mmCIF file of C-alpha atoms in Angstrom:
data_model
loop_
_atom_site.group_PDB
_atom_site.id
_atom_site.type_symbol
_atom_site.label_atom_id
_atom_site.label_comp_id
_atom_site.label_asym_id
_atom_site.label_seq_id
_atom_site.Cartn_x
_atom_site.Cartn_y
_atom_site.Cartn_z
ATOM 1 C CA UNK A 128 0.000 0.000 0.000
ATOM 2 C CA UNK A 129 0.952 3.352 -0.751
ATOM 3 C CA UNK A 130 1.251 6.262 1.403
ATOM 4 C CA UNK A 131 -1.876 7.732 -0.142
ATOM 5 C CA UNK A 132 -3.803 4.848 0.540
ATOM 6 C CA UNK A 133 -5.788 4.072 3.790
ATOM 7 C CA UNK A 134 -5.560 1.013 5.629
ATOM 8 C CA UNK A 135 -9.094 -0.982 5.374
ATOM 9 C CA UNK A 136 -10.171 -0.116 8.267
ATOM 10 C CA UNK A 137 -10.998 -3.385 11.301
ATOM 11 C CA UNK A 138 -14.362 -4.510 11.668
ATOM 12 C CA UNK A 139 -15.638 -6.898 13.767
ATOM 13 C CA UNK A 140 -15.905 -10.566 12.884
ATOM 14 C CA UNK A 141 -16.567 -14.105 13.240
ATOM 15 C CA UNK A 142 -15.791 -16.283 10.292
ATOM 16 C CA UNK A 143 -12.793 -18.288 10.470
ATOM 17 C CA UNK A 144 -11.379 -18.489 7.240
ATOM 18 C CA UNK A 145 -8.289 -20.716 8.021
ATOM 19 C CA UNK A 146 -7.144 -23.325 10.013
ATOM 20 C CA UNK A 147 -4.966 -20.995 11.823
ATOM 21 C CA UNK A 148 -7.527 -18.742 12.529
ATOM 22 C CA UNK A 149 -9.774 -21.234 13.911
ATOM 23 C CA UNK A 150 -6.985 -22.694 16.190
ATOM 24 C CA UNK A 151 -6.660 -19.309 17.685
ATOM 25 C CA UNK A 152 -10.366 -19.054 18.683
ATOM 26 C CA UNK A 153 -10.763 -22.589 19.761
ATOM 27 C CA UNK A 154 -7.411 -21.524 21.846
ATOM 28 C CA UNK A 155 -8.448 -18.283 23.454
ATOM 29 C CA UNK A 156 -11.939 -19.732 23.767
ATOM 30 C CA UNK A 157 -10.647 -23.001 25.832
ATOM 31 C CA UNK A 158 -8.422 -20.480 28.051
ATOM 32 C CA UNK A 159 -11.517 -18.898 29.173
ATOM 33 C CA UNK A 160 -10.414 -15.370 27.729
ATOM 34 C CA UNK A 161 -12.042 -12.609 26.852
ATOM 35 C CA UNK A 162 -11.081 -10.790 23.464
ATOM 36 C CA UNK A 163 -12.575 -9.085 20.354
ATOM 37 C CA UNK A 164 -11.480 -10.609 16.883
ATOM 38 C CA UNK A 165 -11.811 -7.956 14.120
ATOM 39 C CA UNK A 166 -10.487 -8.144 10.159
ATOM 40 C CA UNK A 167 -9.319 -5.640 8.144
ATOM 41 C CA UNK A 168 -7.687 -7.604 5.349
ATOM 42 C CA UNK A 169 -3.940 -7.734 4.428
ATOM 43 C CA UNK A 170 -1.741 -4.853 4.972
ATOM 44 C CA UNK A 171 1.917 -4.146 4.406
ATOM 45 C CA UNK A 172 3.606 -2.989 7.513
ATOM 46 C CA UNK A 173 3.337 -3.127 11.695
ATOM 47 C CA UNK A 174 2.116 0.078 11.260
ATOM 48 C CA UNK A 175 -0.658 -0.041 8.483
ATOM 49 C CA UNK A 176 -2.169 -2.962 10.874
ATOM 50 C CA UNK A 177 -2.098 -0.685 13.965
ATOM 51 C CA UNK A 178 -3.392 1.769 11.701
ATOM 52 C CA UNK A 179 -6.180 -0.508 10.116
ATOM 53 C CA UNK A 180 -7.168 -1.587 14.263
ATOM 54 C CA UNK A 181 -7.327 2.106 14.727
ATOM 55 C CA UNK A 182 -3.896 1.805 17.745
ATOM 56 C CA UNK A 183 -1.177 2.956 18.238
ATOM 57 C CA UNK A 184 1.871 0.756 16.897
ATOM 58 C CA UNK A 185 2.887 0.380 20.224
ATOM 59 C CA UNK A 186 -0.538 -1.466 21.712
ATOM 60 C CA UNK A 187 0.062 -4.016 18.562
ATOM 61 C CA UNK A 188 2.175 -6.771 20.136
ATOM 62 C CA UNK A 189 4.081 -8.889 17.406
ATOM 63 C CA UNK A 190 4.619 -12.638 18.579
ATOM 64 C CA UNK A 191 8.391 -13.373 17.633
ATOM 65 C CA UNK A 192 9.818 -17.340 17.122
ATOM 66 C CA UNK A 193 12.933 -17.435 18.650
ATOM 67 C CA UNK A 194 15.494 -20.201 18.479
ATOM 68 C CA UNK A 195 16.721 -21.409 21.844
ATOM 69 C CA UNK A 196 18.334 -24.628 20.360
ATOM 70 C CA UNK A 197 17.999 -27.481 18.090
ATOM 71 C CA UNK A 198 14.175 -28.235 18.464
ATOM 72 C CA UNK A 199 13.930 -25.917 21.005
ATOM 73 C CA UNK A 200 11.895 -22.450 20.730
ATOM 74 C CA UNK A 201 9.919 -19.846 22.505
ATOM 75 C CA UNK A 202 7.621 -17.131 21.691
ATOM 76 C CA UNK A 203 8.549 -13.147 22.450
ATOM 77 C CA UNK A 204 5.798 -11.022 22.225
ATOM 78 C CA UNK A 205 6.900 -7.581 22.007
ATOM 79 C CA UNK A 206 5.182 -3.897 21.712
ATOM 80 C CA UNK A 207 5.155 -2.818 18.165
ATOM 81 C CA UNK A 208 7.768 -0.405 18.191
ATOM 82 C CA UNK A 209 10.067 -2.338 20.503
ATOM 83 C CA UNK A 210 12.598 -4.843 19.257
ATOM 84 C CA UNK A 211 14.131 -7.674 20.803
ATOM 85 C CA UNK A 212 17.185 -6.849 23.010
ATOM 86 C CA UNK A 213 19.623 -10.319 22.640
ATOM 87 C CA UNK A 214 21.547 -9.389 25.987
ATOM 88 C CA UNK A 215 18.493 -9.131 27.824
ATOM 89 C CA UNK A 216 16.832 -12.320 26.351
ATOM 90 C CA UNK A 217 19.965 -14.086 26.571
ATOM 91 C CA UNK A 218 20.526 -13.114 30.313
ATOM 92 C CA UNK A 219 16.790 -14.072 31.120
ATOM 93 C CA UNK A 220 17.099 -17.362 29.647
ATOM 94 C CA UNK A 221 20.649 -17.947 30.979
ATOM 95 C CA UNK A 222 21.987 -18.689 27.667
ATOM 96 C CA UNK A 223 24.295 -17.474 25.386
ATOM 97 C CA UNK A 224 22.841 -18.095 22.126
ATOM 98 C CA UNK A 225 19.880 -17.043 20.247
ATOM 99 C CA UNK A 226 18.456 -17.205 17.029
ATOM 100 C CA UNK A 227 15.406 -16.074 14.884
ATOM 101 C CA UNK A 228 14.953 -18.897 12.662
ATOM 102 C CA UNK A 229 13.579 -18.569 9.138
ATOM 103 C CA UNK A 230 9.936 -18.523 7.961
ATOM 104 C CA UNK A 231 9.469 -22.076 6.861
ATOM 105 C CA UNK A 232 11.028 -23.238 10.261
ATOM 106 C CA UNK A 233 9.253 -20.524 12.000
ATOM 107 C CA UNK A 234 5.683 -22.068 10.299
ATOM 108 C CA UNK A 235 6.549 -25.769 10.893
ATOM 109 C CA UNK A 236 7.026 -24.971 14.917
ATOM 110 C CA UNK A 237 4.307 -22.932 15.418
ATOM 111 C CA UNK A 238 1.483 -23.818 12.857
ATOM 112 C CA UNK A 239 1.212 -20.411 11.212
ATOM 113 C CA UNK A 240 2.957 -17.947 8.498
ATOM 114 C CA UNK A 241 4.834 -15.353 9.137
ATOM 115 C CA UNK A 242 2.736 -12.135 9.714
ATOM 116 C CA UNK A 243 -0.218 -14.513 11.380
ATOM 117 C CA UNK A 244 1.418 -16.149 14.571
ATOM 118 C CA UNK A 245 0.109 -15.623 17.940
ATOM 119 C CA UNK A 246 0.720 -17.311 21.110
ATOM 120 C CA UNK A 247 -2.570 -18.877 20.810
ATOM 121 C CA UNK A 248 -3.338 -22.034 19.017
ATOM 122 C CA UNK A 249 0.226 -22.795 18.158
ATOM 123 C CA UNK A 250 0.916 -26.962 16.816
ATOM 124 C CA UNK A 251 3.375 -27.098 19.790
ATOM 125 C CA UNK A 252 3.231 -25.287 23.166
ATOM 126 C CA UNK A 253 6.424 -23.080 23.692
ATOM 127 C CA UNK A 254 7.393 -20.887 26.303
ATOM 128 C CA UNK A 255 5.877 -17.490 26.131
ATOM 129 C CA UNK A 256 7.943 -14.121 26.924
ATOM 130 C CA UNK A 257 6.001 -10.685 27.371
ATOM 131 C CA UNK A 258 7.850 -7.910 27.417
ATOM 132 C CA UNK A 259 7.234 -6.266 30.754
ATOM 133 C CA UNK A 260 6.196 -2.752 28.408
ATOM 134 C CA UNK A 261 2.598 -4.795 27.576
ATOM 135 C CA UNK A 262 2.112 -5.984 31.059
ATOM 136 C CA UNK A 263 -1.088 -4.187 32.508
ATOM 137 C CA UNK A 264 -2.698 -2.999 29.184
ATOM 138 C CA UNK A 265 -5.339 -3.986 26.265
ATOM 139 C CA UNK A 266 -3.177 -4.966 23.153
ATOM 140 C CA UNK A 267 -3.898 -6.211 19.908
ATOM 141 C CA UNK A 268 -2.154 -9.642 18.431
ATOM 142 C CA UNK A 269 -2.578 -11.889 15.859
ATOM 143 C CA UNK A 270 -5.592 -13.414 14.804
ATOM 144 C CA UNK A 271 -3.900 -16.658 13.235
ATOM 145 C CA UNK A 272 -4.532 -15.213 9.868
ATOM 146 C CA UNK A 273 -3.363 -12.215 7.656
ATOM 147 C CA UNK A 274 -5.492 -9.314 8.989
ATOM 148 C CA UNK A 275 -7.219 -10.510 12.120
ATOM 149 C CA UNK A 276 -6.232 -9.258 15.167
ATOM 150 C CA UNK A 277 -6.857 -10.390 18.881
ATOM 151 C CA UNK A 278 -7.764 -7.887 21.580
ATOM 152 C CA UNK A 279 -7.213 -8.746 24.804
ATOM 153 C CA UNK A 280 -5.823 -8.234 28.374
ATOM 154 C CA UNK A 281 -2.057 -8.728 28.103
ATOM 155 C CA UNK A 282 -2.765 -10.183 31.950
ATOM 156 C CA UNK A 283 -5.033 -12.531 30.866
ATOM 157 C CA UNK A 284 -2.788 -13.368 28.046
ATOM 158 C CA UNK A 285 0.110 -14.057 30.825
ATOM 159 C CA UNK A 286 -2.141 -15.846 32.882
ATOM 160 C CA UNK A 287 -3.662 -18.548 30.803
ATOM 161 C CA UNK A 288 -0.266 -18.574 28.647
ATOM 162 C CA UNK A 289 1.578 -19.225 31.777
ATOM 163 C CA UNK A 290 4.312 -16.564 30.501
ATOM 164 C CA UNK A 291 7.090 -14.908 31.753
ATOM 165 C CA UNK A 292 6.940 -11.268 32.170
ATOM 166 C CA UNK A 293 10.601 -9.562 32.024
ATOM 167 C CA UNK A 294 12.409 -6.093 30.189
ATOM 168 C CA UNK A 295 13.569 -8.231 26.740
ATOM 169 C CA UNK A 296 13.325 -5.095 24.591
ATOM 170 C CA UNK A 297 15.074 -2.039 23.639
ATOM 171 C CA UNK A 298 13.486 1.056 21.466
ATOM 172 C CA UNK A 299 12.876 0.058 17.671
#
């Protein structure tokens, strides 16, 4: 999309169109928590989806594989406009490498395309990290499809995610 261009704007909605997306319900709904799913078709950019939810980039929390290992991964959820800081992740985790791995490895461990994964619904359950920046607030993730987006609690998130709050970011 173009500058000129407006992002479609995010409406509310119910049909599951993919297997991803209806992981992610059958996920959230199993967890007992409460969200609104909305739609507003593909966009290009963090931003033209925080646009398109009608947020700032910073209340749209991207879900990030990360590779601990061989066979071994976690999620990082960060604030939009945050990226991951290695020396804090690393010290967290007590390691002292990390890795993002690429998008077809990224797909096969979590179930879902780049630019659709969430912490919900995931093939395999991984180890959730939220960035201590979305603790306490109403964010927006991924829907488990391109242009659906989750709002929730981050808390509830935490809590039924069993995650691990801690300052893994630095300024994007």
């Amino acid at each position: 999309m173009s500058d000129a261009t407006p992002a479609p704007a995010a409406v509310p909605d119910a049909e599951l169109r993919s297997d991803g997306e209806r992981r992610t319900v059958e996920a959230l709904d199993a967890a007992g928590v409460a969200y609104v799913r909305t739609r507003h078709g593909r966009v290009g950019s963090l931003a033209e989806a925080a646009a398109a939810r009608g947020i700032e980039p910073a209340d749209l929390v991207k879900t990030i594989v990360v590779r601990r290992g061989d066979d071994d991964h976690l999620l990082v959820l960060l604030p939009g406009d945050r990226t991951i800081s290695w020396p804090k992740l690393r010290a967290l985790l007590g390691v002292s490498r990390l890795s993002m791995p690429d998008a077809a490895v990224a797909q096969d461990v979590t179930g879902f395309e780049r630019g659709t994964i969430t912490p919900f619904g995931t093939t395999r359950t991984w180890p959730v990290v939220v960035d201590e920046r979305a603790a306490g607030r109403r964010v927006s993730i991924g829907g488990g499809g391109h242009g659906v987006g989750i709002t929730l609690a981050t808390d509830d998130l935490v809590r039924a995610l069993g995650a691990t709050v801690a300052d893994v970011s630095e300024a994007g």
